């Protein structure tokens, strides 16, 4: 039996940007919803727990996006410095 090669993932920055934009928009919408819920005294403990789970997931996404964009900025800065014959900037 012949084994198939592992799938290769390719990087599509346009698609990545679209996904990140959608995640950031959903996070912003969730923040508004959270503010409404926290101002409502009728909200139950299970509802607040679900909100906390959603906020945790959104924060995880935003943190990943920030790290990814930061890494891209460092990579770009290093690439520009190398092409200009300079040492990489301290970031």
GROMACS .gro file of C-alpha atoms in nm:
model
   91
    1UNK     CA    1   0.000   0.000   0.000
    2UNK     CA    2   0.135   0.342  -0.095
    3UNK     CA    3   0.127   0.622   0.157
    4UNK     CA    4   0.003   0.959   0.045
    5UNK     CA    5   0.225   1.260   0.120
    6UNK     CA    6   0.114   1.492   0.397
    7UNK     CA    7  -0.088   1.790   0.283
    8UNK     CA    8   0.110   2.109   0.246
    9UNK     CA    9  -0.034   2.426   0.392
   10UNK     CA   10   0.019   2.745   0.197
   11UNK     CA   11   0.005   3.095   0.337
   12UNK     CA   12  -0.253   3.329   0.183
   13UNK     CA   13  -0.214   3.667   0.351
   14UNK     CA   14  -0.532   3.804   0.192
   15UNK     CA   15  -0.741   3.523   0.335
   16UNK     CA   16  -0.564   3.554   0.670
   17UNK     CA   17  -0.640   3.926   0.679
   18UNK     CA   18  -1.009   3.859   0.604
   19UNK     CA   19  -1.034   3.596   0.878
   20UNK     CA   20  -0.859   3.821   1.129
   21UNK     CA   21  -1.086   4.115   1.038
   22UNK     CA   22  -1.393   3.897   1.093
   23UNK     CA   23  -1.259   3.774   1.428
   24UNK     CA   24  -1.186   4.130   1.543
   25UNK     CA   25  -1.532   4.248   1.434
   26UNK     CA   26  -1.699   3.962   1.622
   27UNK     CA   27  -1.489   4.041   1.930
   28UNK     CA   28  -1.599   4.406   1.920
   29UNK     CA   29  -1.962   4.300   1.886
   30UNK     CA   30  -1.922   4.059   2.178
   31UNK     CA   31  -1.784   4.341   2.396
   32UNK     CA   32  -2.098   4.543   2.332
   33UNK     CA   33  -2.315   4.244   2.415
   34UNK     CA   34  -2.113   4.184   2.733
   35UNK     CA   35  -2.164   4.544   2.846
   36UNK     CA   36  -2.539   4.506   2.796
   37UNK     CA   37  -2.549   4.180   2.989
   38UNK     CA   38  -2.342   4.313   3.277
   39UNK     CA   39  -2.583   4.604   3.312
   40UNK     CA   40  -2.884   4.372   3.330
   41UNK     CA   41  -2.962   4.248   3.682
   42UNK     CA   42  -3.183   3.970   3.542
   43UNK     CA   43  -2.889   3.787   3.384
   44UNK     CA   44  -2.838   3.443   3.535
   45UNK     CA   45  -2.516   3.278   3.650
   46UNK     CA   46  -2.519   3.026   3.360
   47UNK     CA   47  -2.561   3.315   3.114
   48UNK     CA   48  -2.264   3.496   3.269
   49UNK     CA   49  -2.059   3.177   3.256
   50UNK     CA   50  -2.138   3.137   2.886
   51UNK     CA   51  -2.046   3.503   2.832
   52UNK     CA   52  -1.713   3.447   3.010
   53UNK     CA   53  -1.641   3.146   2.788
   54UNK     CA   54  -1.717   3.352   2.474
   55UNK     CA   55  -1.504   3.643   2.597
   56UNK     CA   56  -1.218   3.404   2.671
   57UNK     CA   57  -1.235   3.263   2.320
   58UNK     CA   58  -1.247   3.614   2.170
   59UNK     CA   59  -0.951   3.727   2.381
   60UNK     CA   60  -0.756   3.420   2.270
   61UNK     CA   61  -0.826   3.512   1.904
   62UNK     CA   62  -0.728   3.877   1.952
   63UNK     CA   63  -0.409   3.775   2.134
   64UNK     CA   64  -0.315   3.535   1.854
   65UNK     CA   65  -0.381   3.807   1.594
   66UNK     CA   66  -0.166   4.058   1.785
   67UNK     CA   67   0.120   3.808   1.812
   68UNK     CA   68   0.091   3.716   1.445
   69UNK     CA   69   0.090   4.077   1.331
   70UNK     CA   70   0.379   4.159   1.561
   71UNK     CA   71   0.580   3.873   1.416
   72UNK     CA   72   0.503   3.996   1.064
   73UNK     CA   73   0.620   4.347   1.156
   74UNK     CA   74   0.948   4.212   1.294
   75UNK     CA   75   0.994   3.997   0.985
   76UNK     CA   76   0.929   4.295   0.756
   77UNK     CA   77   1.161   4.522   0.955
   78UNK     CA   78   1.440   4.262   0.946
   79UNK     CA   79   1.391   4.207   0.574
   80UNK     CA   80   1.404   4.581   0.501
   81UNK     CA   81   1.717   4.621   0.713
   82UNK     CA   82   1.890   4.331   0.539
   83UNK     CA   83   1.805   4.463   0.191
   84UNK     CA   84   1.949   4.803   0.292
   85UNK     CA   85   2.263   4.637   0.431
   86UNK     CA   86   2.184   4.746   0.788
   87UNK     CA   87   2.152   4.544   1.104
   88UNK     CA   88   1.802   4.448   1.212
   89UNK     CA   89   1.628   4.711   1.428
   90UNK     CA   90   1.569   4.652   1.797
   91UNK     CA   91   1.195   4.598   1.843
   0.00000   0.00000   0.00000
